[in-house]
Structures are given as C-alpha cells and as structure tokens.
Amino acid sequence: ALGQLDVAGTAVTSAGLAHLRACTKLANLDLQDTRVAALAECKAARQIFMGGTPLTDAGLAAAGECPRLTSLH
C-alpha cells in the first residue's frame, strides 16, 4: 500500500488528487509547488506539505474533512 507520495514541483492539480481516494494508507503527501488548491481528496493523510501552492480558503476548509491530518506545512 502506498504510504508516502512526493509530487512536489509537478503539474498535479486538485482534480488529479481524486485518484488518491483509494490510497487509504497514504500518510505523508508532498504537494509543494504544485497547482493543488484543495485538500478534500486526502482523507488518509497525516502530514501534508503545501508550500508554494495556490491553496484557497475553501481548499483549506476542506482539510477539516481529513480526520487523520495532524500537520499541514
């Protein structure tokens, strides 16, 4: 099972994260310098790195849907 994913500096978007729904063991996710603006699809993540992303207020509010999230950088 996928436990860590680093897509920093890639062209991944919020829509692309929809494909991670089935990754229930994904604990660490590095989205730095990507085009991700929402976190709703990262429900299993415990730690997410978001530096340099266009994270919006609405996208940040979606972090409330991530029950395991303990760190947002």
mmCIF file of N, CA, C and O in Angstrom:
data_model
loop_
_atom_site.group_PDB
_atom_site.id
_atom_site.type_symbol
_atom_site.label_atom_id
_atom_site.label_comp_id
_atom_site.label_asym_id
_atom_site.label_seq_id
_atom_site.Cartn_x
_atom_site.Cartn_y
_atom_site.Cartn_z
ATOM 1 N N ALA A 1 0.846 -1.190 0.000
ATOM 2 C CA ALA A 1 0.000 0.000 0.000
ATOM 3 C C ALA A 1 0.885 1.245 0.000
ATOM 4 O O ALA A 1 1.926 1.273 0.645
ATOM 5 N N LEU A 2 0.450 2.242 -0.706
ATOM 6 C CA LEU A 2 1.186 3.497 -0.818
ATOM 7 C C LEU A 2 1.086 4.282 0.479
ATOM 8 O O LEU A 2 -0.002 4.623 0.927
ATOM 9 N N GLY A 3 2.214 4.569 1.114
ATOM 10 C CA GLY A 3 2.232 5.285 2.380
ATOM 11 C C GLY A 3 2.755 6.706 2.278
ATOM 12 O O GLY A 3 2.471 7.543 3.113
ATOM 13 N N GLN A 4 3.522 6.991 1.226
ATOM 14 C CA GLN A 4 4.119 8.311 1.051
ATOM 15 C C GLN A 4 4.155 8.633 -0.438
ATOM 16 O O GLN A 4 4.469 7.778 -1.260
ATOM 17 N N LEU A 5 3.826 9.896 -0.759
ATOM 18 C CA LEU A 5 3.839 10.315 -2.155
ATOM 19 C C LEU A 5 4.416 11.718 -2.243
ATOM 20 O O LEU A 5 3.982 12.620 -1.541
ATOM 21 N N ASP A 6 5.399 11.880 -3.114
ATOM 22 C CA ASP A 6 6.035 13.170 -3.324
ATOM 23 C C ASP A 6 5.806 13.569 -4.777
ATOM 24 O O ASP A 6 6.388 12.996 -5.685
ATOM 25 N N VAL A 7 4.916 14.539 -4.982
ATOM 26 C CA VAL A 7 4.654 15.061 -6.322
ATOM 27 C C VAL A 7 5.049 16.530 -6.400
ATOM 28 O O VAL A 7 4.580 17.265 -7.252
ATOM 29 N N ALA A 8 5.925 16.945 -5.488
ATOM 30 C CA ALA A 8 6.380 18.337 -5.437
ATOM 31 C C ALA A 8 6.951 18.759 -6.781
ATOM 32 O O ALA A 8 7.690 18.011 -7.419
ATOM 33 N N GLY A 9 6.573 19.967 -7.212
ATOM 34 C CA GLY A 9 7.105 20.518 -8.443
ATOM 35 C C GLY A 9 6.525 19.932 -9.714
ATOM 36 O O GLY A 9 7.042 20.171 -10.792
ATOM 37 N N THR A 10 5.455 19.163 -9.593
ATOM 38 C CA THR A 10 4.825 18.576 -10.780
ATOM 39 C C THR A 10 3.591 19.371 -11.171
ATOM 40 O O THR A 10 3.198 20.308 -10.482
ATOM 41 N N ALA A 11 2.919 18.968 -12.217
ATOM 42 C CA ALA A 11 1.725 19.662 -12.711
ATOM 43 C C ALA A 11 0.434 19.100 -12.109
ATOM 44 O O ALA A 11 -0.648 19.373 -12.612
ATOM 45 N N VAL A 12 0.538 18.333 -11.036
ATOM 46 C CA VAL A 12 -0.659 17.761 -10.417
ATOM 47 C C VAL A 12 -1.597 18.872 -9.945
ATOM 48 O O VAL A 12 -1.157 19.932 -9.513
ATOM 49 N N THR A 13 -2.896 18.634 -10.065
ATOM 50 C CA THR A 13 -3.913 19.603 -9.664
ATOM 51 C C THR A 13 -4.850 18.962 -8.639
ATOM 52 O O THR A 13 -4.756 17.765 -8.368
ATOM 53 N N SER A 14 -5.762 19.746 -8.125
ATOM 54 C CA SER A 14 -6.758 19.226 -7.191
ATOM 55 C C SER A 14 -7.551 18.089 -7.829
ATOM 56 O O SER A 14 -7.845 17.088 -7.181
ATOM 57 N N ALA A 15 -7.884 18.239 -9.108
ATOM 58 C CA ALA A 15 -8.622 17.189 -9.815
ATOM 59 C C ALA A 15 -7.803 15.902 -9.884
ATOM 60 O O ALA A 15 -8.352 14.800 -9.786
ATOM 61 N N GLY A 16 -6.506 16.027 -10.019
ATOM 62 C CA GLY A 16 -5.644 14.851 -10.059
ATOM 63 C C GLY A 16 -5.622 14.094 -8.749
ATOM 64 O O GLY A 16 -5.436 12.880 -8.716
ATOM 65 N N LEU A 17 -5.822 14.809 -7.648
ATOM 66 C CA LEU A 17 -5.833 14.149 -6.345
ATOM 67 C C LEU A 17 -7.020 13.212 -6.172
ATOM 68 O O LEU A 17 -6.991 12.328 -5.324
ATOM 69 N N ALA A 18 -8.044 13.375 -6.968
ATOM 70 C CA ALA A 18 -9.211 12.495 -6.883
ATOM 71 C C ALA A 18 -8.808 11.035 -7.053
ATOM 72 O O ALA A 18 -9.449 10.138 -6.512
ATOM 73 N N HIS A 19 -7.735 10.797 -7.764
ATOM 74 C CA HIS A 19 -7.270 9.428 -7.996
ATOM 75 C C HIS A 19 -6.619 8.815 -6.758
ATOM 76 O O HIS A 19 -6.313 7.622 -6.748
ATOM 77 N N LEU A 20 -6.419 9.609 -5.716
ATOM 78 C CA LEU A 20 -5.797 9.099 -4.494
ATOM 79 C C LEU A 20 -6.827 8.621 -3.466
ATOM 80 O O LEU A 20 -6.463 8.150 -2.405
ATOM 81 N N ARG A 21 -8.095 8.737 -3.776
ATOM 82 C CA ARG A 21 -9.149 8.338 -2.835
ATOM 83 C C ARG A 21 -8.962 6.933 -2.293
ATOM 84 O O ARG A 21 -9.234 6.677 -1.135
ATOM 85 N N ALA A 22 -8.532 6.026 -3.135
ATOM 86 C CA ALA A 22 -8.387 4.628 -2.741
ATOM 87 C C ALA A 22 -7.121 4.361 -1.927
ATOM 88 O O ALA A 22 -6.951 3.264 -1.406
ATOM 89 N N CYS A 23 -6.250 5.333 -1.784
ATOM 90 C CA CYS A 23 -4.985 5.168 -1.055
ATOM 91 C C CYS A 23 -5.222 5.417 0.431
ATOM 92 O O CYS A 23 -4.855 6.463 0.964
ATOM 93 N N THR A 24 -5.792 4.460 1.089
ATOM 94 C CA THR A 24 -6.178 4.622 2.494
ATOM 95 C C THR A 24 -4.994 4.574 3.458
ATOM 96 O O THR A 24 -5.156 4.872 4.631
ATOM 97 N N LYS A 25 -3.827 4.210 2.986
ATOM 98 C CA LYS A 25 -2.620 4.153 3.825
ATOM 99 C C LYS A 25 -1.683 5.327 3.569
ATOM 100 O O LYS A 25 -0.601 5.394 4.125
ATOM 101 N N LEU A 26 -2.088 6.264 2.718
ATOM 102 C CA LEU A 26 -1.244 7.398 2.355
ATOM 103 C C LEU A 26 -1.147 8.372 3.528
ATOM 104 O O LEU A 26 -2.065 9.131 3.804
ATOM 105 N N ALA A 27 -0.029 8.313 4.245
ATOM 106 C CA ALA A 27 0.143 9.119 5.459
ATOM 107 C C ALA A 27 0.866 10.435 5.204
ATOM 108 O O ALA A 27 0.574 11.434 5.842
ATOM 109 N N ASN A 28 1.806 10.453 4.280
ATOM 110 C CA ASN A 28 2.615 11.653 4.015
ATOM 111 C C ASN A 28 2.496 12.038 2.549
ATOM 112 O O ASN A 28 2.752 11.221 1.667
ATOM 113 N N LEU A 29 2.138 13.299 2.320
ATOM 114 C CA LEU A 29 1.918 13.775 0.967
ATOM 115 C C LEU A 29 2.624 15.106 0.778
ATOM 116 O O LEU A 29 2.391 16.055 1.521
ATOM 117 N N ASP A 30 3.510 15.177 -0.215
ATOM 118 C CA ASP A 30 4.237 16.411 -0.508
ATOM 119 C C ASP A 30 3.679 17.010 -1.788
ATOM 120 O O ASP A 30 3.862 16.470 -2.873
ATOM 121 N N LEU A 31 2.974 18.122 -1.641
ATOM 122 C CA LEU A 31 2.343 18.817 -2.761
ATOM 123 C C LEU A 31 2.985 20.179 -3.028
ATOM 124 O O LEU A 31 2.410 21.002 -3.728
ATOM 125 N N GLN A 32 4.171 20.413 -2.479
ATOM 126 C CA GLN A 32 4.824 21.715 -2.618
ATOM 127 C C GLN A 32 5.027 22.088 -4.086
ATOM 128 O O GLN A 32 5.404 21.245 -4.902
ATOM 129 N N ASP A 33 4.761 23.360 -4.389
ATOM 130 C CA ASP A 33 4.954 23.902 -5.735
ATOM 131 C C ASP A 33 4.165 23.144 -6.795
ATOM 132 O O ASP A 33 4.658 22.889 -7.893
ATOM 133 N N THR A 34 2.940 22.753 -6.450
ATOM 134 C CA THR A 34 2.026 22.144 -7.415
ATOM 135 C C THR A 34 0.857 23.098 -7.617
ATOM 136 O O THR A 34 0.820 24.180 -7.042
ATOM 137 N N ARG A 35 -0.126 22.689 -8.394
ATOM 138 C CA ARG A 35 -1.304 23.514 -8.631
ATOM 139 C C ARG A 35 -2.494 23.051 -7.794
ATOM 140 O O ARG A 35 -3.638 23.350 -8.111
ATOM 141 N N VAL A 36 -2.248 22.324 -6.737
ATOM 142 C CA VAL A 36 -3.317 21.834 -5.869
ATOM 143 C C VAL A 36 -3.859 22.987 -5.037
ATOM 144 O O VAL A 36 -3.112 23.710 -4.394
ATOM 145 N N ALA A 37 -5.171 23.148 -5.054
ATOM 146 C CA ALA A 37 -5.814 24.243 -4.331
ATOM 147 C C ALA A 37 -6.809 23.754 -3.286
ATOM 148 O O ALA A 37 -7.410 24.541 -2.579
ATOM 149 N N ALA A 38 -6.996 22.432 -3.170
ATOM 150 C CA ALA A 38 -7.951 21.890 -2.203
ATOM 151 C C ALA A 38 -7.441 20.554 -1.680
ATOM 152 O O ALA A 38 -6.704 19.853 -2.356
ATOM 153 N N LEU A 39 -7.850 20.212 -0.485
ATOM 154 C CA LEU A 39 -7.345 19.004 0.173
ATOM 155 C C LEU A 39 -8.401 17.924 0.385
ATOM 156 O O LEU A 39 -8.149 16.949 1.062
ATOM 157 N N ALA A 40 -9.565 18.081 -0.154
ATOM 158 C CA ALA A 40 -10.683 17.183 0.138
ATOM 159 C C ALA A 40 -10.397 15.714 -0.170
ATOM 160 O O ALA A 40 -10.965 14.836 0.465
ATOM 161 N N GLU A 41 -9.533 15.427 -1.126
ATOM 162 C CA GLU A 41 -9.283 14.039 -1.524
ATOM 163 C C GLU A 41 -8.208 13.354 -0.677
ATOM 164 O O GLU A 41 -7.903 12.199 -0.901
ATOM 165 N N CYS A 42 -7.645 14.030 0.275
ATOM 166 C CA CYS A 42 -6.521 13.492 1.057
ATOM 167 C C CYS A 42 -6.971 13.020 2.437
ATOM 168 O O CYS A 42 -6.353 13.335 3.440
ATOM 169 N N LYS A 43 -8.030 12.281 2.504
ATOM 170 C CA LYS A 43 -8.631 11.911 3.782
ATOM 171 C C LYS A 43 -7.740 11.048 4.671
ATOM 172 O O LYS A 43 -7.874 11.063 5.874
ATOM 173 N N ALA A 44 -6.833 10.283 4.104
ATOM 174 C CA ALA A 44 -5.984 9.404 4.898
ATOM 175 C C ALA A 44 -4.692 10.077 5.362
ATOM 176 O O ALA A 44 -4.024 9.576 6.255
ATOM 177 N N ALA A 45 -4.353 11.205 4.766
ATOM 178 C CA ALA A 45 -3.060 11.841 5.042
ATOM 179 C C ALA A 45 -2.956 12.360 6.476
ATOM 180 O O ALA A 45 -3.899 12.916 7.022
ATOM 181 N N ARG A 46 -1.801 12.147 7.063
ATOM 182 C CA ARG A 46 -1.498 12.674 8.395
ATOM 183 C C ARG A 46 -0.650 13.940 8.297
ATOM 184 O O ARG A 46 -0.738 14.804 9.140
ATOM 185 N N GLN A 47 0.169 13.999 7.266
ATOM 186 C CA GLN A 47 1.085 15.118 7.102
ATOM 187 C C GLN A 47 1.077 15.530 5.633
ATOM 188 O O GLN A 47 1.283 14.706 4.746
ATOM 189 N N ILE A 48 0.812 16.844 5.387
ATOM 190 C CA ILE A 48 0.786 17.353 4.018
ATOM 191 C C ILE A 48 1.653 18.603 3.940
ATOM 192 O O ILE A 48 1.548 19.496 4.778
ATOM 193 N N PHE A 49 2.506 18.635 2.942
ATOM 194 C CA PHE A 49 3.360 19.793 2.684
ATOM 195 C C PHE A 49 2.754 20.558 1.515
ATOM 196 O O PHE A 49 2.586 20.013 0.428
ATOM 197 N N MET A 50 2.407 21.846 1.738
ATOM 198 C CA MET A 50 1.680 22.638 0.742
ATOM 199 C C MET A 50 2.422 23.902 0.300
ATOM 200 O O MET A 50 1.849 24.715 -0.404
ATOM 201 N N GLY A 51 3.647 24.120 0.709
ATOM 202 C CA GLY A 51 4.366 25.347 0.379
ATOM 203 C C GLY A 51 4.368 25.644 -1.116
ATOM 204 O O GLY A 51 4.603 24.763 -1.928
ATOM 205 N N GLY A 52 4.056 26.880 -1.476
ATOM 206 C CA GLY A 52 4.090 27.297 -2.862
ATOM 207 C C GLY A 52 2.894 26.878 -3.690
ATOM 208 O O GLY A 52 2.924 26.957 -4.911
ATOM 209 N N THR A 53 1.826 26.416 -3.036
ATOM 210 C CA THR A 53 0.621 26.036 -3.776
ATOM 211 C C THR A 53 -0.415 27.157 -3.703
ATOM 212 O O THR A 53 -0.351 28.000 -2.813
ATOM 213 N N PRO A 54 -1.394 27.146 -4.601
ATOM 214 C CA PRO A 54 -2.442 28.171 -4.579
ATOM 215 C C PRO A 54 -3.594 27.799 -3.650
ATOM 216 O O PRO A 54 -4.754 27.959 -3.993
ATOM 217 N N LEU A 55 -3.290 27.286 -2.495
ATOM 218 C CA LEU A 55 -4.315 26.849 -1.548
ATOM 219 C C LEU A 55 -5.255 28.010 -1.224
ATOM 220 O O LEU A 55 -4.823 29.087 -0.829
ATOM 221 N N THR A 56 -6.535 27.774 -1.406
ATOM 222 C CA THR A 56 -7.554 28.795 -1.157
ATOM 223 C C THR A 56 -8.168 28.595 0.228
ATOM 224 O O THR A 56 -7.956 27.565 0.869
ATOM 225 N N ASP A 57 -8.944 29.570 0.665
ATOM 226 C CA ASP A 57 -9.653 29.430 1.942
ATOM 227 C C ASP A 57 -10.574 28.216 1.909
ATOM 228 O O ASP A 57 -10.640 27.447 2.862
ATOM 229 N N ALA A 58 -11.282 28.047 0.799
ATOM 230 C CA ALA A 58 -12.179 26.903 0.655
ATOM 231 C C ALA A 58 -11.389 25.596 0.645
ATOM 232 O O ALA A 58 -11.812 24.599 1.234
ATOM 233 N N GLY A 59 -10.246 25.610 -0.013
ATOM 234 C CA GLY A 59 -9.407 24.418 -0.053
ATOM 235 C C GLY A 59 -8.868 24.069 1.314
ATOM 236 O O GLY A 59 -8.793 22.904 1.701
ATOM 237 N N LEU A 60 -8.518 25.079 2.076
ATOM 238 C CA LEU A 60 -8.040 24.852 3.435
ATOM 239 C C LEU A 60 -9.170 24.344 4.322
ATOM 240 O O LEU A 60 -8.955 23.459 5.154
ATOM 241 N N ALA A 61 -10.358 24.863 4.137
ATOM 242 C CA ALA A 61 -11.510 24.404 4.916
ATOM 243 C C ALA A 61 -11.752 22.910 4.683
ATOM 244 O O ALA A 61 -12.191 22.199 5.590
ATOM 245 N N ALA A 62 -11.434 22.432 3.488
ATOM 246 C CA ALA A 62 -11.601 21.022 3.172
ATOM 247 C C ALA A 62 -10.673 20.141 4.007
ATOM 248 O O ALA A 62 -10.908 18.943 4.152
ATOM 249 N N ALA A 63 -9.634 20.727 4.583
ATOM 250 C CA ALA A 63 -8.737 19.963 5.452
ATOM 251 C C ALA A 63 -9.505 19.399 6.645
ATOM 252 O O ALA A 63 -9.103 18.401 7.227
ATOM 253 N N GLY A 64 -10.625 20.025 6.984
ATOM 254 C CA GLY A 64 -11.479 19.517 8.057
ATOM 255 C C GLY A 64 -12.084 18.166 7.722
ATOM 256 O O GLY A 64 -12.560 17.458 8.611
ATOM 257 N N GLU A 65 -12.067 17.799 6.453
ATOM 258 C CA GLU A 65 -12.566 16.502 6.013
ATOM 259 C C GLU A 65 -11.476 15.432 6.062
ATOM 260 O O GLU A 65 -11.690 14.313 5.621
ATOM 261 N N CYS A 66 -10.304 15.794 6.562
ATOM 262 C CA CYS A 66 -9.175 14.869 6.645
ATOM 263 C C CYS A 66 -8.987 14.512 8.118
ATOM 264 O O CYS A 66 -8.185 15.150 8.822
ATOM 265 N N PRO A 67 -9.688 13.514 8.619
ATOM 266 C CA PRO A 67 -9.696 13.219 10.049
ATOM 267 C C PRO A 67 -8.350 12.814 10.629
ATOM 268 O O PRO A 67 -8.135 12.972 11.841
ATOM 269 N N ARG A 68 -7.428 12.342 9.838
ATOM 270 C CA ARG A 68 -6.123 11.890 10.344
ATOM 271 C C ARG A 68 -5.064 12.981 10.281
ATOM 272 O O ARG A 68 -3.959 12.806 10.771
ATOM 273 N N LEU A 69 -5.369 14.117 9.671
ATOM 274 C CA LEU A 69 -4.386 15.179 9.463
ATOM 275 C C LEU A 69 -3.914 15.763 10.781
ATOM 276 O O LEU A 69 -4.698 16.235 11.584
ATOM 277 N N THR A 70 -2.595 15.694 11.002
ATOM 278 C CA THR A 70 -2.001 16.252 12.220
ATOM 279 C C THR A 70 -1.049 17.410 11.914
ATOM 280 O O THR A 70 -0.791 18.219 12.783
ATOM 281 N N SER A 71 -0.522 17.469 10.672
ATOM 282 C CA SER A 71 0.421 18.526 10.298
ATOM 283 C C SER A 71 0.152 19.014 8.890
ATOM 284 O O SER A 71 0.027 18.216 7.961
ATOM 285 N N LEU A 72 0.089 20.336 8.753
ATOM 286 C CA LEU A 72 -0.059 20.959 7.452
ATOM 287 C C LEU A 72 1.043 22.013 7.347
ATOM 288 O O LEU A 72 1.077 22.958 8.116
ATOM 289 N N HIS A 73 1.956 21.804 6.422
ATOM 290 C CA HIS A 73 3.117 22.686 6.275
ATOM 291 C C HIS A 73 2.987 23.503 5.006
ATOM 292 O O HIS A 73 2.568 23.030 4.004
#
